Coordinates of C-alpha atoms and ligand atoms in Angstrom, one line a residue:
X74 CA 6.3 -21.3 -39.3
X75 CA 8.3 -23.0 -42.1
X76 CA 11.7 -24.9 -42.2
X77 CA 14.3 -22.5 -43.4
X78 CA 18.0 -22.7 -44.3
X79 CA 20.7 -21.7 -42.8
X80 CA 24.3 -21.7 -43.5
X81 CA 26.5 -21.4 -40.5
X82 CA 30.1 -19.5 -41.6
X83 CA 33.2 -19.7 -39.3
X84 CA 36.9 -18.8 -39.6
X85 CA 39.0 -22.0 -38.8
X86 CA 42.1 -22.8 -37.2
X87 CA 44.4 -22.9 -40.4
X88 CA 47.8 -22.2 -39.8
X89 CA 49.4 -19.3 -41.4
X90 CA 46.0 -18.3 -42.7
X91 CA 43.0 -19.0 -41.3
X92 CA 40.0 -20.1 -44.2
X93 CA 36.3 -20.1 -44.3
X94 CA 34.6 -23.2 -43.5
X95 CA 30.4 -23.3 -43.5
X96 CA 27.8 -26.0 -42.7
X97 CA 24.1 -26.1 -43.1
X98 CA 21.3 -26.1 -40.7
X99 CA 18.0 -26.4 -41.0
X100 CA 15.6 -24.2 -38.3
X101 CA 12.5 -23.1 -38.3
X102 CA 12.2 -19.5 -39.8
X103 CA 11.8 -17.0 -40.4
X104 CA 14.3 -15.7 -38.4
X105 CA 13.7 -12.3 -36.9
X106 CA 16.7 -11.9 -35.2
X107 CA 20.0 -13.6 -33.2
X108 CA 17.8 -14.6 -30.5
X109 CA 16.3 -17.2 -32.8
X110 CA 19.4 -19.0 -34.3
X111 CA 20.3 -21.9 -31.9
X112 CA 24.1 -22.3 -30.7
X113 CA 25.5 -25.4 -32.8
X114 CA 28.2 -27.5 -32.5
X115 CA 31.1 -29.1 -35.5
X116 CA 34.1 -31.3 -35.5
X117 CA 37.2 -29.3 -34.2
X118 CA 39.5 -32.0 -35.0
X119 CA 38.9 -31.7 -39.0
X120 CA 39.3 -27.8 -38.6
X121 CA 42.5 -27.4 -37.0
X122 CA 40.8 -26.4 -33.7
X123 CA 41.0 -29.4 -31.6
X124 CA 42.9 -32.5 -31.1
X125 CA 41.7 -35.8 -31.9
X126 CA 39.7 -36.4 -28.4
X127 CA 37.2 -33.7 -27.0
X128 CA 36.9 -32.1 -30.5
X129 CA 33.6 -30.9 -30.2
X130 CA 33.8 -27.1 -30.8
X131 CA 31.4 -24.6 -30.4
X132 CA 29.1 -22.6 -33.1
X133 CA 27.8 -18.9 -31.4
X134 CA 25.5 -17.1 -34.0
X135 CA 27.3 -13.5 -34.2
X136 CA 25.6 -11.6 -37.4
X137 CA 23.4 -12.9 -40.1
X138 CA 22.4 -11.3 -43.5
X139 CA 20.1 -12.9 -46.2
X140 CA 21.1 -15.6 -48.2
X141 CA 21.2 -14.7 -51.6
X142 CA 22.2 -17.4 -53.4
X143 CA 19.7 -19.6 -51.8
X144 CA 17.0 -16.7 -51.2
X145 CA 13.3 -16.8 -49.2
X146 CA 14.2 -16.3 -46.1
X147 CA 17.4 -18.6 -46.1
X148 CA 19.9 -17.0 -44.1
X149 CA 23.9 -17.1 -43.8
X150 CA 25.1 -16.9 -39.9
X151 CA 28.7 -15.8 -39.6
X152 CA 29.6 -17.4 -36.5
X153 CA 32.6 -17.4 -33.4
X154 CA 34.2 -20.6 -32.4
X155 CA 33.7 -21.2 -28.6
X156 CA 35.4 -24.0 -26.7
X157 CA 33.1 -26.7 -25.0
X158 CA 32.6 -25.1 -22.2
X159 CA 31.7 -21.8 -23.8
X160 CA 34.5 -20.1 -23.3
X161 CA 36.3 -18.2 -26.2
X162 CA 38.3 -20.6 -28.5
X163 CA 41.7 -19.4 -28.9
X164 CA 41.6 -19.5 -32.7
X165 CA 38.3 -16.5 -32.2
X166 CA 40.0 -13.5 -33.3
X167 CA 36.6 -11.8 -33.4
X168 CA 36.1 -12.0 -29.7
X169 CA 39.2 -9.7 -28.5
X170 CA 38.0 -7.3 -31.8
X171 CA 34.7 -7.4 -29.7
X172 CA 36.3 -5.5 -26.5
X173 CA 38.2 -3.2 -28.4
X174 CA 35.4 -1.4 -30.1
X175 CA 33.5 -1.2 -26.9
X176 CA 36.1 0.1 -25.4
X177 CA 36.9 2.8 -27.5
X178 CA 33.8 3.2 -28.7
X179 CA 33.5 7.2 -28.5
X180 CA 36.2 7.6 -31.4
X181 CA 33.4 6.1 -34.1
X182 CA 36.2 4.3 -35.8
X183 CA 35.2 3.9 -39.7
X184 CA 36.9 1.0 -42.0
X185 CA 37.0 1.2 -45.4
X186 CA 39.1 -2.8 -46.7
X187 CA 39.9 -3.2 -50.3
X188 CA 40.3 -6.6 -51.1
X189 CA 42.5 -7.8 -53.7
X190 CA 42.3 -11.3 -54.8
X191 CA 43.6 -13.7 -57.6
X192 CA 41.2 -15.8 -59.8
X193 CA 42.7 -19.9 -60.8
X194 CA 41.4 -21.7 -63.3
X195 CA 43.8 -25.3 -62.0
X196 CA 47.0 -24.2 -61.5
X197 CA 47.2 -21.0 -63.3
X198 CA 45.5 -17.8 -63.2
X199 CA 42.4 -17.1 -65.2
X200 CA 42.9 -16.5 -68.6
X201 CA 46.8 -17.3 -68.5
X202 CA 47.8 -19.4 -71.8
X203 CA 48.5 -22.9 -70.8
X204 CA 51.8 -22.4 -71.8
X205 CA 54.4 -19.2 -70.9
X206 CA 53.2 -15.9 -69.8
X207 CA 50.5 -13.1 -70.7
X208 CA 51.7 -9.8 -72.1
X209 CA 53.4 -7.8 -69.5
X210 CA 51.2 -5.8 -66.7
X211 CA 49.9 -2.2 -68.2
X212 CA 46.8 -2.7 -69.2
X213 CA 45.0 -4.6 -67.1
X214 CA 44.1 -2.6 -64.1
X215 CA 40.4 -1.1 -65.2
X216 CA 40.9 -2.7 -68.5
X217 CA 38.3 -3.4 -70.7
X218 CA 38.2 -6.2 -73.5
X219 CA 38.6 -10.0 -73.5
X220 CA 42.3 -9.6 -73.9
X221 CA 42.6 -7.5 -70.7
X222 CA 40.0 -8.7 -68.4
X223 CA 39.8 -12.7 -67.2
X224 CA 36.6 -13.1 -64.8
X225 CA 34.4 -10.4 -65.2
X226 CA 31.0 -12.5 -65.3
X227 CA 32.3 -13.8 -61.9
X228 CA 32.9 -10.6 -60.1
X229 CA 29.4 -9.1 -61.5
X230 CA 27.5 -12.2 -60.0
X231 CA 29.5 -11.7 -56.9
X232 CA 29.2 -7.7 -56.5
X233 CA 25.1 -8.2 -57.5
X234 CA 25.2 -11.2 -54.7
X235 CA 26.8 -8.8 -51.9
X236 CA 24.2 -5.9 -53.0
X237 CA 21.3 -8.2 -52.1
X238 CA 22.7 -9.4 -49.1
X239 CA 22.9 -5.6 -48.1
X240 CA 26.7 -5.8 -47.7
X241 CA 28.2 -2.1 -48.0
X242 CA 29.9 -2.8 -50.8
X243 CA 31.2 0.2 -51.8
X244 CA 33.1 -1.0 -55.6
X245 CA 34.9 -3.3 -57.7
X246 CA 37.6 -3.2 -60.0
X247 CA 40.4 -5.3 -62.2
X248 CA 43.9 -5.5 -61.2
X249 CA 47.4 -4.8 -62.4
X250 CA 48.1 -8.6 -62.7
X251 CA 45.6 -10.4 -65.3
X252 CA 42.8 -12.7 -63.2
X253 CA 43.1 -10.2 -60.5
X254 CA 40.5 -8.3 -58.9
X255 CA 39.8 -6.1 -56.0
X256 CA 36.3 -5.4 -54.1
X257 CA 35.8 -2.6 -50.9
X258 CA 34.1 -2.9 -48.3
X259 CA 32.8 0.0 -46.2
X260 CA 33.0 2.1 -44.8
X261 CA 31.7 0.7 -41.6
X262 CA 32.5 0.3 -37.7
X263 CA 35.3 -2.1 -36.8
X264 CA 32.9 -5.2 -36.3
X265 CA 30.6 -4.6 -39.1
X266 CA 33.3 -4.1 -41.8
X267 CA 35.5 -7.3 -40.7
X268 CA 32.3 -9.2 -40.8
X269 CA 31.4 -8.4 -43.9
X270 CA 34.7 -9.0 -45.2
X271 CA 34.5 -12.1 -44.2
X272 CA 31.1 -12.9 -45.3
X273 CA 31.8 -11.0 -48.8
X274 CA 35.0 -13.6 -48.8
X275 CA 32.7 -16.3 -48.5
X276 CA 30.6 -15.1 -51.0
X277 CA 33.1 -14.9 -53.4
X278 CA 34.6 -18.5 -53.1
X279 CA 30.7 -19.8 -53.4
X280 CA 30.2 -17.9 -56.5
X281 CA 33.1 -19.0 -58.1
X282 CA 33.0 -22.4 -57.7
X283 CA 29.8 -22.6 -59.9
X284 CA 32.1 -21.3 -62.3
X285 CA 34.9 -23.6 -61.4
X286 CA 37.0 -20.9 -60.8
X287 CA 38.8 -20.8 -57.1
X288 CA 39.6 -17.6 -55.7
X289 CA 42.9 -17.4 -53.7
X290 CA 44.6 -14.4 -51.1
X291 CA 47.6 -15.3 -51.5
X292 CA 49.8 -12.2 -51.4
X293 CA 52.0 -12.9 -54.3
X294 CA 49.8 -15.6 -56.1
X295 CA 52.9 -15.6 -59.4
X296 CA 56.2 -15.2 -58.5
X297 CA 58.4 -12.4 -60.6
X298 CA 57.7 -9.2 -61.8
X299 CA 53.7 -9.9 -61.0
X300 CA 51.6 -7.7 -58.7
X301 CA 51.0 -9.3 -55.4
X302 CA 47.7 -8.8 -53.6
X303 CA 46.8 -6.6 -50.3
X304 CA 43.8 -5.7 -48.6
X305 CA 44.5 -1.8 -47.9
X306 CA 43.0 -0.6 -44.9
X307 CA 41.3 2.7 -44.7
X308 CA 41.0 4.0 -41.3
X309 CA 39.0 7.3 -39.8
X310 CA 38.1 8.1 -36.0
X311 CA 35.6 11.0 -35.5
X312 CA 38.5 13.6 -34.9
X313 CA 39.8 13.0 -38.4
X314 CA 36.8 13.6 -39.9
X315 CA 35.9 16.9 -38.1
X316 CA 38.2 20.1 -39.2
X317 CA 41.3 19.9 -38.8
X318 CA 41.4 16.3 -38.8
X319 CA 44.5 16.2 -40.8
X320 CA 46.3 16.7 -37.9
X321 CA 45.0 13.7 -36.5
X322 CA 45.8 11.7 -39.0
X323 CA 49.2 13.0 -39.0
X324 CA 49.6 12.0 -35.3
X325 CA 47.7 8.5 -35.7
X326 CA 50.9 8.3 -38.6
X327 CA 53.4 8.6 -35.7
X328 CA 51.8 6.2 -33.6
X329 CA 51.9 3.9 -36.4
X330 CA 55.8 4.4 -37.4
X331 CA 56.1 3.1 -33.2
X332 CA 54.4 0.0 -33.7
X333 CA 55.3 -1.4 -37.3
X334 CA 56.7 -4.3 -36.1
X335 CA 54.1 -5.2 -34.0
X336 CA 51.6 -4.0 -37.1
X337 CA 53.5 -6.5 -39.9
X338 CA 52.7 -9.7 -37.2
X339 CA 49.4 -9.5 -37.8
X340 CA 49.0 -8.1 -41.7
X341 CA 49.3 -11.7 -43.4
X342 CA 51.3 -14.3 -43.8
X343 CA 54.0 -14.3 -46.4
X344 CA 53.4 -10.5 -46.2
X345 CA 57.6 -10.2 -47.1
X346 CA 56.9 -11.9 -50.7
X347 CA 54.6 -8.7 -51.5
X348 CA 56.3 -6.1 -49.2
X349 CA 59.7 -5.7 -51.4
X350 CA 58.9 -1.2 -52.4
X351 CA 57.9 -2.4 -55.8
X352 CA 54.7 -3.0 -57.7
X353 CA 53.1 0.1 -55.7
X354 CA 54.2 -1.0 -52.4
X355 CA 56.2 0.0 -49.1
X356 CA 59.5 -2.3 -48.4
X357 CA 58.3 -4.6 -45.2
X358 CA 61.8 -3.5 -43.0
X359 CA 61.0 0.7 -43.7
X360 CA 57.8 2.5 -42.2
X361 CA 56.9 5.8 -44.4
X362 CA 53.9 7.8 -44.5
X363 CA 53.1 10.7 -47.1
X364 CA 50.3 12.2 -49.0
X365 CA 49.2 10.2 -52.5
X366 CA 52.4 8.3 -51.8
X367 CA 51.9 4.8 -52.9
X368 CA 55.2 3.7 -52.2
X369 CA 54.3 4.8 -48.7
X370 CA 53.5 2.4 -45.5
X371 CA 50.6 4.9 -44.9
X372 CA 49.3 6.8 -47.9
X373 CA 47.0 10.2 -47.1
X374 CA 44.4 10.7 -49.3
X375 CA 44.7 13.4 -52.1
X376 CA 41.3 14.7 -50.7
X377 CA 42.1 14.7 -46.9
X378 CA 45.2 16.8 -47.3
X379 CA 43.4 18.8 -49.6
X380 CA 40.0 19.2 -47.3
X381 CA 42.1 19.1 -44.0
X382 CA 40.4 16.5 -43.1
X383 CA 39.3 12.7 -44.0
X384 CA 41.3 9.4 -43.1
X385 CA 44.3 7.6 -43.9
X386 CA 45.5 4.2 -45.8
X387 CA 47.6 1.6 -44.4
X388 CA 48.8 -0.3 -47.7
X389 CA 50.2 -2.6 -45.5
X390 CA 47.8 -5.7 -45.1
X391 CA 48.3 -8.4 -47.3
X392 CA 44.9 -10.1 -49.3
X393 CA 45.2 -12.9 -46.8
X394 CA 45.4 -10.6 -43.4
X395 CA 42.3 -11.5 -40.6
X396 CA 40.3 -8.1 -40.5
X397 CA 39.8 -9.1 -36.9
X398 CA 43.6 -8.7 -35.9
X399 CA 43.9 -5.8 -38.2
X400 CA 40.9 -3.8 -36.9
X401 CA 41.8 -4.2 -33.6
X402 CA 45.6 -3.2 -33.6
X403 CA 44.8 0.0 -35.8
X404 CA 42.0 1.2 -32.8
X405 CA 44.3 0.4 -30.2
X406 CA 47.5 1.8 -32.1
X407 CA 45.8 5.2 -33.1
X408 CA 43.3 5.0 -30.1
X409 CA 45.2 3.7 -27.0
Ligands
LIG1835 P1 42.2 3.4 -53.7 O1 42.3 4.8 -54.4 O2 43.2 3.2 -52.7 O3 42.1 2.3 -54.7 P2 39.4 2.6 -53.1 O4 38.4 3.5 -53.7 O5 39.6 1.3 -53.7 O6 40.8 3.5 -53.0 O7 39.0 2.4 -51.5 C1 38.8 3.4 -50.6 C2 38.1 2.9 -49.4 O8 38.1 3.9 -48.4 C3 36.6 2.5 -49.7 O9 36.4 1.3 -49.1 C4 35.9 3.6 -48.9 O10 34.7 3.1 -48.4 C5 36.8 3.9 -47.8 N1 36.6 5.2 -47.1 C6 36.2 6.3 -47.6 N2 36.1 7.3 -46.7 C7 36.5 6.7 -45.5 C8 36.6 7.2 -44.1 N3 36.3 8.4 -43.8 N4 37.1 6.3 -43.2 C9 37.4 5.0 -43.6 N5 37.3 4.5 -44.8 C10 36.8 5.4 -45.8
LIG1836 MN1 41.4 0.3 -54.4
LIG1837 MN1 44.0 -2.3 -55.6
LIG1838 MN1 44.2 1.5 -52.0

């Protein structure tokens, strides 16, 4: 038996958005499963997830993956907040998550999140001049060059980091704005893929900072005729994926257009910044659905109308949205 390391990840309390926050314990390793990883404890009051007495929070070991910045058998634990007493802290958005893919279960719900994100070098996006503007958006998104592209030795360490972790990563690519990015995740079940998000999140603010670069969600990082940043959330259940499926994903569509409201409250904060119908997106206050429409609330696939069959897009999230909340409404939305 030999000391290993292990970084224990949680969400916080942050209000709007909730950020990563991640301490290190040393245990004896290697670890071999969750069974091994002691419950910890950290200071709720510096979190936003307790008040100044009885701060002591709880850390429960939820998923780990290999560390692969630190490698050997170091680990990273993502982790959920638990109150004292062991009951769920109300800032654990993974718990309720937890009960709705139990419950529904038998519809094999698949996620597929693409994560858009801004690079900052200070105050300013990567590779902005110091003073003024860059050209005008066209020909960034999949550019090539060192006039289009700001951050590419970033995103490769990151993407080759996530590989080795074994996160189902499944691509990257430059944005429409200059400094901005976008990596998927998927597709997996509801727990898996917002778990990974998170953990490829983490990931990506580690890397960068040997580069000191930060990495931000913010949904409209540059006010103006900039793109903003979403985290797109492709959705399938078993019955969309068999023939036929279209229609069920046509009917998952309606359900959605019932709930938008309720949808929006938990797709990001400052959502309505990035939500105005243009840059490729839907207007916040309208829900519309269509096929290749990316003006569209919910966007069906080329492919699935095609094969009559497949999933759907919600281009609703913003970058910053919790994949817990959004998981969960979509199953109990298209589910319930
Ligand atoms: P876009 O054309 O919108 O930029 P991307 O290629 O960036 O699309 O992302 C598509 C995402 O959809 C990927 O994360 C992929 O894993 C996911 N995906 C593919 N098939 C399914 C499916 N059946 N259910 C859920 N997600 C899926
Ligand atoms: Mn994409
Ligand atoms: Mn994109
Ligand atoms: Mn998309």
């Amino acid at each position: 038996m030999s000391k290993i390391m292990a970084e224990y990840i949680w969400v916080d309390g942050q209000k709007p958005s909730a950020k990563l926050r991640s301490k290190t314990k040393i245990v004896d390793g290697p670890v071999r499963s969750l069974a091994d990883l002691p419950d910890w404890g950290f200071d709720g009051s510096s979190t936003y997830q307790a008040e100044g007495h009885f701060s002591d929070c709880q850390l429960k070991p939820a998923t780990y993956i290999p560390d692969p910045i630190r490698g050997g058998e170091n680990i990273l634990v993502l982790c959920e907040v638990l109150n004292a007493d062991g009951s769920v802290h109300v800032s654990n958005t993974r718990a309720h998550l937890r009960g709705v893919a139990e419950e529904f279960k038998s519809h094999d719900s698949w996620f597929g999140i693409e994560q858009e994100y801004t690079f900052f070098e200070g105050v300013k996006p990567l590779g902005w001049p110091s003073n003024g503007f860059p050209a005008p958006q066209g020909g960034y998104y999949c550019g090539v060059g060192a006039d289009e592209v700001f951050g590419r030795p970033i995103v490769e360490k990151h993407m080759e980091l996530c590989l080795k972790a074994g996160i189902t990563l499944s691509g990257i690519n430059s944005e429409v704005m200059p400094g901005q990015w976008e990596f998927q995740v998927g597709p997996l079940g509801p727990l898996a893929a917002a778990d990974q998000l998170w953990l490829c999140r983490w990931l990506l603010y580690r890397v960068a900072e040997d580069f000191k670069v930060s990495a931000t969600l913010d949904p409209k990082p540059v006010k103006g005729d900039w793109n903003g940043a979403g985290a797109h959330t492709n959705f399938s259940t078993n019955a969309m994926r068999a023939p036929g499926g279209i229609e069920v994903v046509k009917a998952a569509c309606e359900k959605l257009k019932l709930k938008h409201s309720e949808h929006i409250a938990v797709y990001g904060a400052h959502n309505e910044e990035r939500l105005t119908g243009k840059h490729e997106t839907s207007s916040m206050t309208d829900f519309r659905y269509g096929v290749s429409d990316r003006g569209a609330s919910i966007r069906i696939p080329m492919a699935t109308a095609n094969s009559g069959m497949g999933y759907l897009e919600d281009r609703r999230p913003a970058a910053n949205m919790d994949p817990y909340q959004v998981c969960a409404k979509l199953i109990e939305t298209i589910c319930g």
